[in-house]
Amino acid sequence: MMKMIRRIVSWSDALLVMASWALVFLTPLFVFSFDLSTMLTVISLLLVIFLGFFFAATTQNHFRLQALIVSENTTLISLYNLARLIQPKRAKSLSEVIDAYMISSLDHKLLEHAVPTRVKLDAIIQTVDSLIVTNRRHASLMQNLHSTKAQLFSINHEVALVAKCTMTWHHWIVIVLLTGVFIALILGLRDGSMVAEIFIMFSIVVLLKVLQLIHEVDGNIFLAKHLAYASPQPVFEYIGKLPYYPETALRHAYVALPTVPYRIGMYKNYPTSFEKVIKKVSR
C-alpha cells in the first residue's frame, strides 16, 4: 500500500501541498482596497494565455522529439537488417558501432546527446559505406541502404534542434510574476470559511503542478522518465546485444529494475567524465 502511495505522490508533491496549506491557512486574512474581481479576471486571463501558449509549444516539441527517437531506433534496425543481407560478414562490425552509438546516446541527456554522439554516428556511416554487395540478388538493396543512412543525418540534426528548451528565463520570470500576483489575489478571496480555504489551496496546488509539468516537458524530463531509456532497448535486442542502462537511470528510478540479464554503465567520475566500466548483470 505504501509503495503504491509513493508511486502516486512524490516527496515534491507532498511538500507542494504542505506549502500551499501553510500559505492558505496560516497567512492572516486581508482585504484589497481595489476591485478584486476585475483585477483577478485580468491576471487570470493573462496567465491562461501565457500558460496555454507555452504548454502548446512545449508539448509540440515533446511529441516531435518522441517521434524522432522512435524513428532513429527503427532506422538503425533497418540499417543492420540491410547490412545482414548485403554483406553478412560485416553485420557484426555494424552491430558493434551501433551498440557504441546507442550506449553513448543513453549516457548523455536528451537535451545534449545529438551533438556529442556524432563521432559515434560517423563510425556507423563509415561502416555502412564500406559494405560491398556479395550477392547480385541484393544489389538493389544498396540504394535502400544509403537512403536509410541519409535519414540518420536528418534525424540527428533535427533532434539537436527540437531537444532545445523552448522557454527562456525571460519567459519564466513573466510566468512566475503572474503566478505570484494571481496567488496573492485569490488569497484575498478568503472569508474564514473552511470550504473556501480548501478550494483556494487546491487551486494553488493545481496551478503550481501545471508549471511543474510545463518545466518537465520543456526540459525533456518527462520524456526521459517515460521513454528515453525504454525505447532503445529493442535496438540492442535486434543487433544481438544485452539491454544497456546507465547507472543514473536505475539510481533515479527512471526505469524499473530489469528482470532479464542486462548491462550497466558504471561511471568513474560522472558528470565530469563519461568514462565508465560496463558490467553485465545476470538476473
mmCIF file of C-alpha atoms in Angstrom:
data_model
loop_
_atom_site.group_PDB
_atom_site.id
_atom_site.type_symbol
_atom_site.label_atom_id
_atom_site.label_comp_id
_atom_site.label_asym_id
_atom_site.label_seq_id
_atom_site.Cartn_x
_atom_site.Cartn_y
_atom_site.Cartn_z
ATOM 1 C CA MET A 1 0.000 0.000 0.000
ATOM 2 C CA MET A 2 2.782 2.417 0.926
ATOM 3 C CA LYS A 3 4.660 1.617 -2.289
ATOM 4 C CA MET A 4 1.555 2.440 -4.321
ATOM 5 C CA ILE A 5 1.127 5.757 -2.492
ATOM 6 C CA ARG A 6 4.772 6.648 -3.122
ATOM 7 C CA ARG A 7 4.321 5.998 -6.839
ATOM 8 C CA ILE A 8 1.294 8.307 -6.978
ATOM 9 C CA VAL A 9 2.520 11.044 -4.597
ATOM 10 C CA SER A 10 6.200 12.026 -4.598
ATOM 11 C CA TRP A 11 8.004 13.954 -1.869
ATOM 12 C CA SER A 12 7.889 17.092 -4.018
ATOM 13 C CA ASP A 13 4.102 16.745 -4.319
ATOM 14 C CA ALA A 14 3.761 16.367 -0.559
ATOM 15 C CA LEU A 15 5.921 19.446 0.068
ATOM 16 C CA LEU A 16 3.905 21.379 -2.501
ATOM 17 C CA VAL A 17 0.621 20.546 -0.740
ATOM 18 C CA MET A 18 2.103 21.391 2.673
ATOM 19 C CA ALA A 19 3.417 24.750 1.439
ATOM 20 C CA SER A 20 0.040 25.569 -0.135
ATOM 21 C CA TRP A 21 -1.737 24.595 3.094
ATOM 22 C CA ALA A 22 0.555 26.839 5.147
ATOM 23 C CA LEU A 23 0.068 29.707 2.698
ATOM 24 C CA VAL A 24 -3.721 29.490 2.823
ATOM 25 C CA PHE A 25 -4.367 28.596 6.462
ATOM 26 C CA LEU A 26 -1.508 30.374 8.258
ATOM 27 C CA THR A 27 -1.459 33.662 6.352
ATOM 28 C CA PRO A 28 -3.660 36.262 8.110
ATOM 29 C CA LEU A 29 -6.837 37.324 6.314
ATOM 30 C CA PHE A 30 -6.528 40.559 4.352
ATOM 31 C CA VAL A 31 -8.692 42.626 2.001
ATOM 32 C CA PHE A 32 -7.625 44.623 -1.062
ATOM 33 C CA SER A 33 -8.843 48.198 -1.397
ATOM 34 C CA PHE A 34 -9.323 47.954 -5.192
ATOM 35 C CA ASP A 35 -11.865 45.993 -7.229
ATOM 36 C CA LEU A 36 -10.562 42.478 -6.665
ATOM 37 C CA SER A 37 -12.824 40.710 -9.167
ATOM 38 C CA THR A 38 -11.729 42.904 -12.101
ATOM 39 C CA MET A 39 -8.023 42.571 -11.287
ATOM 40 C CA LEU A 40 -8.369 38.808 -10.770
ATOM 41 C CA THR A 41 -10.100 38.446 -14.149
ATOM 42 C CA VAL A 42 -7.326 40.348 -15.959
ATOM 43 C CA ILE A 43 -4.475 38.435 -14.296
ATOM 44 C CA SER A 44 -6.244 35.095 -14.794
ATOM 45 C CA LEU A 45 -6.723 35.845 -18.492
ATOM 46 C CA LEU A 46 -3.058 36.788 -18.957
ATOM 47 C CA LEU A 47 -1.912 33.701 -17.056
ATOM 48 C CA VAL A 48 -4.141 31.400 -19.100
ATOM 49 C CA ILE A 49 -2.868 32.924 -22.374
ATOM 50 C CA PHE A 50 0.787 32.528 -21.386
ATOM 51 C CA LEU A 51 0.412 29.035 -19.942
ATOM 52 C CA GLY A 52 -1.711 27.872 -22.870
ATOM 53 C CA PHE A 53 0.775 29.154 -25.443
ATOM 54 C CA PHE A 54 3.847 27.673 -23.808
ATOM 55 C CA PHE A 55 2.126 24.401 -22.965
ATOM 56 C CA ALA A 56 1.162 24.003 -26.633
ATOM 57 C CA ALA A 57 4.699 24.907 -27.800
ATOM 58 C CA THR A 58 6.484 22.594 -25.381
ATOM 59 C CA THR A 59 4.163 19.640 -25.985
ATOM 60 C CA GLN A 60 4.576 20.030 -29.743
ATOM 61 C CA ASN A 61 8.354 19.745 -29.366
ATOM 62 C CA HIS A 62 7.873 16.910 -26.888
ATOM 63 C CA PHE A 63 5.835 14.787 -29.295
ATOM 64 C CA ARG A 64 8.154 15.574 -32.198
ATOM 65 C CA LEU A 65 11.209 14.539 -30.170
ATOM 66 C CA GLN A 66 9.426 11.368 -29.107
ATOM 67 C CA ALA A 67 8.704 10.539 -32.766
ATOM 68 C CA LEU A 68 12.326 11.259 -33.741
ATOM 69 C CA ILE A 69 13.696 8.948 -31.043
ATOM 70 C CA VAL A 70 11.470 6.105 -32.236
ATOM 71 C CA SER A 71 12.344 6.871 -35.873
ATOM 72 C CA GLU A 72 16.070 6.818 -35.126
ATOM 73 C CA ASN A 73 15.776 3.427 -33.445
ATOM 74 C CA THR A 74 13.827 1.902 -36.330
ATOM 75 C CA THR A 75 16.297 3.393 -38.826
ATOM 76 C CA LEU A 76 19.228 1.751 -37.042
ATOM 77 C CA ILE A 77 17.419 -1.591 -37.030
ATOM 78 C CA SER A 78 16.732 -1.211 -40.769
ATOM 79 C CA LEU A 79 20.406 -0.448 -41.425
ATOM 80 C CA TYR A 80 21.502 -3.561 -39.572
ATOM 81 C CA ASN A 81 18.959 -5.729 -41.356
ATOM 82 C CA LEU A 82 20.055 -4.430 -44.781
ATOM 83 C CA ALA A 83 23.719 -4.988 -43.888
ATOM 84 C CA ARG A 84 22.992 -8.614 -42.986
ATOM 85 C CA LEU A 85 21.517 -9.140 -46.447
ATOM 86 C CA ILE A 86 24.137 -7.197 -48.426
ATOM 87 C CA GLN A 87 27.296 -8.396 -46.670
ATOM 88 C CA PRO A 88 26.588 -10.814 -43.804
ATOM 89 C CA LYS A 89 30.221 -10.988 -42.690
ATOM 90 C CA ARG A 90 30.222 -7.236 -41.974
ATOM 91 C CA ALA A 91 26.994 -7.270 -39.992
ATOM 92 C CA LYS A 92 28.856 -7.883 -36.726
ATOM 93 C CA SER A 93 31.050 -4.810 -37.318
ATOM 94 C CA LEU A 94 27.954 -2.699 -37.874
ATOM 95 C CA SER A 95 26.313 -4.091 -34.736
ATOM 96 C CA GLU A 96 29.362 -3.040 -32.706
ATOM 97 C CA VAL A 97 29.308 0.582 -33.886
ATOM 98 C CA ILE A 98 25.517 0.777 -33.484
ATOM 99 C CA ASP A 99 25.905 -0.564 -29.956
ATOM 100 C CA ALA A 100 28.566 2.049 -29.174
ATOM 101 C CA TYR A 101 26.338 4.814 -30.582
ATOM 102 C CA MET A 102 23.288 3.741 -28.596
ATOM 103 C CA ILE A 103 25.310 3.483 -25.379
ATOM 104 C CA SER A 104 26.738 6.949 -25.962
ATOM 105 C CA SER A 105 23.286 8.421 -26.605
ATOM 106 C CA LEU A 106 21.966 6.927 -23.356
ATOM 107 C CA ASP A 107 24.920 8.320 -21.408
ATOM 108 C CA HIS A 108 24.040 11.898 -22.390
ATOM 109 C CA LYS A 109 20.932 13.853 -21.515
ATOM 110 C CA LEU A 110 18.213 14.191 -24.143
ATOM 111 C CA LEU A 111 18.957 17.897 -24.465
ATOM 112 C CA GLU A 112 22.617 17.235 -25.222
ATOM 113 C CA HIS A 113 23.083 13.822 -26.835
ATOM 114 C CA ALA A 114 22.676 14.739 -30.554
ATOM 115 C CA VAL A 115 25.946 16.664 -30.922
ATOM 116 C CA PRO A 116 28.321 14.649 -28.635
ATOM 117 C CA THR A 117 27.308 11.369 -30.284
ATOM 118 C CA ARG A 118 28.145 12.458 -33.834
ATOM 119 C CA VAL A 119 31.573 10.826 -33.609
ATOM 120 C CA LYS A 120 29.825 7.503 -32.977
ATOM 121 C CA LEU A 121 27.367 8.311 -35.749
ATOM 122 C CA ASP A 122 30.251 8.874 -38.174
ATOM 123 C CA ALA A 123 31.554 5.403 -37.293
ATOM 124 C CA ILE A 124 28.193 3.943 -38.332
ATOM 125 C CA ILE A 125 28.269 5.878 -41.600
ATOM 126 C CA GLN A 126 31.824 4.734 -42.396
ATOM 127 C CA THR A 127 30.910 1.116 -41.712
ATOM 128 C CA VAL A 128 27.838 1.363 -43.940
ATOM 129 C CA ASP A 129 29.888 2.984 -46.735
ATOM 130 C CA SER A 130 32.393 0.131 -46.592
ATOM 131 C CA LEU A 131 29.776 -2.534 -47.310
ATOM 132 C CA ILE A 132 30.155 -4.436 -50.571
ATOM 133 C CA VAL A 133 27.450 -6.490 -52.267
ATOM 134 C CA THR A 134 28.327 -10.199 -52.080
ATOM 135 C CA ASN A 135 25.181 -11.448 -53.754
ATOM 136 C CA ARG A 136 23.923 -9.916 -57.001
ATOM 137 C CA ARG A 137 20.357 -10.574 -55.966
ATOM 138 C CA HIS A 138 20.829 -7.990 -53.211
ATOM 139 C CA ALA A 139 22.456 -5.304 -55.373
ATOM 140 C CA SER A 140 19.206 -3.322 -55.486
ATOM 141 C CA LEU A 141 19.303 -3.049 -51.701
ATOM 142 C CA MET A 142 22.300 -0.683 -51.820
ATOM 143 C CA GLN A 143 20.037 2.203 -52.767
ATOM 144 C CA ASN A 144 17.774 1.431 -49.821
ATOM 145 C CA LEU A 145 20.815 1.190 -47.577
ATOM 146 C CA HIS A 146 22.112 4.637 -48.482
ATOM 147 C CA SER A 147 18.643 6.197 -48.311
ATOM 148 C CA THR A 148 18.270 4.808 -44.798
ATOM 149 C CA LYS A 149 21.744 6.085 -43.913
ATOM 150 C CA ALA A 150 20.784 9.583 -45.081
ATOM 151 C CA GLN A 151 17.802 9.525 -42.721
ATOM 152 C CA LEU A 152 20.178 9.241 -39.772
ATOM 153 C CA PHE A 153 21.775 12.594 -40.648
ATOM 154 C CA SER A 154 18.372 14.242 -40.907
ATOM 155 C CA ILE A 155 17.150 12.756 -37.625
ATOM 156 C CA ASN A 156 20.312 13.682 -35.730
ATOM 157 C CA HIS A 157 20.224 17.316 -36.819
ATOM 158 C CA GLU A 158 16.502 17.660 -36.133
ATOM 159 C CA VAL A 159 16.909 16.133 -32.665
ATOM 160 C CA ALA A 160 19.609 18.729 -31.910
ATOM 161 C CA LEU A 161 17.112 21.457 -32.818
ATOM 162 C CA VAL A 162 13.926 20.061 -31.263
ATOM 163 C CA ALA A 163 15.561 18.965 -27.991
ATOM 164 C CA LYS A 164 16.398 22.552 -27.029
ATOM 165 C CA CYS A 165 14.254 24.202 -24.361
ATOM 166 C CA THR A 166 11.517 26.388 -25.796
ATOM 167 C CA MET A 167 11.221 28.614 -22.738
ATOM 168 C CA THR A 168 13.942 31.027 -21.662
ATOM 169 C CA TRP A 169 14.460 32.626 -18.264
ATOM 170 C CA HIS A 170 12.644 35.740 -19.558
ATOM 171 C CA HIS A 171 9.523 33.661 -20.120
ATOM 172 C CA TRP A 172 9.775 32.078 -16.690
ATOM 173 C CA ILE A 173 10.122 35.485 -14.989
ATOM 174 C CA VAL A 174 6.878 36.681 -16.594
ATOM 175 C CA ILE A 175 5.028 33.470 -15.691
ATOM 176 C CA VAL A 176 6.346 33.424 -12.097
ATOM 177 C CA LEU A 177 5.346 37.068 -11.597
ATOM 178 C CA LEU A 178 1.858 36.445 -12.975
ATOM 179 C CA THR A 179 1.543 33.330 -10.811
ATOM 180 C CA GLY A 180 2.637 35.233 -7.700
ATOM 181 C CA VAL A 181 0.135 38.035 -8.341
ATOM 182 C CA PHE A 182 -2.642 35.514 -9.041
ATOM 183 C CA ILE A 183 -1.960 33.622 -5.793
ATOM 184 C CA ALA A 184 -1.919 36.867 -3.821
ATOM 185 C CA LEU A 185 -5.247 37.900 -5.339
ATOM 186 C CA ILE A 186 -7.040 34.610 -4.645
ATOM 187 C CA LEU A 187 -5.750 34.688 -1.069
ATOM 188 C CA GLY A 188 -7.718 37.926 -0.797
ATOM 189 C CA LEU A 189 -10.883 35.952 -1.523
ATOM 190 C CA ARG A 190 -10.699 34.092 1.792
ATOM 191 C CA ASP A 191 -13.564 34.769 4.178
ATOM 192 C CA GLY A 192 -12.597 32.441 7.001
ATOM 193 C CA SER A 193 -14.752 29.535 5.898
ATOM 194 C CA MET A 194 -13.126 26.112 5.643
ATOM 195 C CA VAL A 195 -14.685 25.284 2.265
ATOM 196 C CA ALA A 196 -13.376 28.456 0.606
ATOM 197 C CA GLU A 197 -9.874 27.985 2.003
ATOM 198 C CA ILE A 198 -9.698 24.332 0.887
ATOM 199 C CA PHE A 199 -10.845 25.324 -2.602
ATOM 200 C CA ILE A 200 -8.211 28.087 -2.790
ATOM 201 C CA MET A 201 -5.496 25.725 -1.522
ATOM 202 C CA PHE A 202 -6.213 23.130 -4.199
ATOM 203 C CA SER A 203 -6.370 25.866 -6.852
ATOM 204 C CA ILE A 204 -2.834 26.895 -5.883
ATOM 205 C CA VAL A 205 -1.640 23.266 -5.895
ATOM 206 C CA VAL A 206 -3.088 22.633 -9.372
ATOM 207 C CA LEU A 207 -1.557 25.837 -10.762
ATOM 208 C CA LEU A 208 1.897 25.012 -9.409
ATOM 209 C CA LYS A 209 1.640 21.432 -10.728
ATOM 210 C CA VAL A 210 0.852 22.822 -14.181
ATOM 211 C CA LEU A 211 4.015 24.944 -14.000
ATOM 212 C CA GLN A 212 5.993 21.868 -12.931
ATOM 213 C CA LEU A 213 4.559 19.860 -15.835
ATOM 214 C CA ILE A 214 5.500 22.573 -18.347
ATOM 215 C CA HIS A 215 9.034 22.644 -16.918
ATOM 216 C CA GLU A 216 9.377 18.849 -17.150
ATOM 217 C CA VAL A 217 8.005 18.689 -20.701
ATOM 218 C CA ASP A 218 10.125 21.620 -21.898
ATOM 219 C CA GLY A 219 13.285 20.208 -20.303
ATOM 220 C CA ASN A 220 12.514 16.694 -21.597
ATOM 221 C CA ILE A 221 12.489 15.449 -18.003
ATOM 222 C CA PHE A 222 9.080 13.879 -18.564
ATOM 223 C CA LEU A 223 10.304 12.169 -21.742
ATOM 224 C CA ALA A 224 13.476 10.924 -20.045
ATOM 225 C CA LYS A 225 11.390 9.277 -17.331
ATOM 226 C CA HIS A 226 8.935 7.541 -19.638
ATOM 227 C CA LEU A 227 10.642 6.795 -22.951
ATOM 228 C CA ALA A 228 14.320 7.672 -23.276
ATOM 229 C CA TYR A 229 15.682 4.530 -21.613
ATOM 230 C CA ALA A 230 12.999 2.049 -22.651
ATOM 231 C CA SER A 231 12.786 2.911 -26.361
ATOM 232 C CA PRO A 232 16.393 1.980 -27.360
ATOM 233 C CA GLN A 233 16.270 -1.499 -25.815
ATOM 234 C CA PRO A 234 14.716 -3.203 -28.893
ATOM 235 C CA VAL A 235 17.718 -1.955 -30.909
ATOM 236 C CA PHE A 236 20.117 -3.743 -28.565
ATOM 237 C CA GLU A 237 17.991 -6.863 -28.744
ATOM 238 C CA TYR A 238 17.824 -6.821 -32.548
ATOM 239 C CA ILE A 239 21.591 -6.434 -33.024
ATOM 240 C CA GLY A 240 22.261 -9.249 -30.555
ATOM 241 C CA LYS A 241 23.317 -7.213 -27.519
ATOM 242 C CA LEU A 242 22.114 -7.208 -23.930
ATOM 243 C CA PRO A 243 19.989 -4.254 -22.791
ATOM 244 C CA TYR A 244 22.061 -1.324 -21.519
ATOM 245 C CA TYR A 245 21.266 1.237 -18.815
ATOM 246 C CA PRO A 246 23.476 3.951 -17.341
ATOM 247 C CA GLU A 247 23.667 3.700 -13.573
ATOM 248 C CA THR A 248 21.981 7.110 -13.210
ATOM 249 C CA ALA A 249 18.806 5.768 -14.840
ATOM 250 C CA LEU A 250 18.484 2.998 -12.260
ATOM 251 C CA ARG A 251 19.552 5.214 -9.373
ATOM 252 C CA HIS A 252 16.867 7.813 -10.117
ATOM 253 C CA ALA A 253 14.290 5.081 -10.891
ATOM 254 C CA TYR A 254 13.742 6.317 -14.451
ATOM 255 C CA VAL A 255 13.346 2.656 -15.375
ATOM 256 C CA ALA A 256 12.222 -0.360 -13.403
ATOM 257 C CA LEU A 257 14.899 -2.836 -12.390
ATOM 258 C CA PRO A 258 15.225 -5.246 -15.370
ATOM 259 C CA THR A 259 14.140 -8.848 -14.849
ATOM 260 C CA VAL A 260 16.439 -10.149 -17.605
ATOM 261 C CA PRO A 261 20.252 -10.060 -17.921
ATOM 262 C CA TYR A 262 21.438 -6.550 -18.787
ATOM 263 C CA ARG A 263 24.464 -4.278 -18.925
ATOM 264 C CA ILE A 264 25.015 -1.285 -16.689
ATOM 265 C CA GLY A 265 27.442 1.590 -17.228
ATOM 266 C CA MET A 266 29.328 2.404 -14.014
ATOM 267 C CA TYR A 267 30.835 5.886 -14.309
ATOM 268 C CA LYS A 268 34.217 6.673 -12.828
ATOM 269 C CA ASN A 269 33.752 10.447 -12.455
ATOM 270 C CA TYR A 270 30.235 11.446 -13.527
ATOM 271 C CA PRO A 271 29.270 14.063 -14.758
ATOM 272 C CA THR A 272 32.773 15.429 -15.295
ATOM 273 C CA SER A 273 33.607 12.448 -17.473
ATOM 274 C CA PHE A 274 31.602 9.722 -19.210
ATOM 275 C CA GLU A 275 34.445 7.242 -18.778
ATOM 276 C CA LYS A 276 32.885 4.089 -17.448
ATOM 277 C CA VAL A 277 33.080 0.369 -16.924
ATOM 278 C CA ILE A 278 30.268 -1.685 -18.449
ATOM 279 C CA LYS A 279 29.280 -4.613 -16.267
ATOM 280 C CA LYS A 280 26.986 -7.497 -17.109
ATOM 281 C CA VAL A 281 24.289 -8.238 -14.552
ATOM 282 C CA SER A 282 22.636 -11.648 -14.505
ATOM 283 C CA ARG A 283 19.120 -11.960 -13.092
#
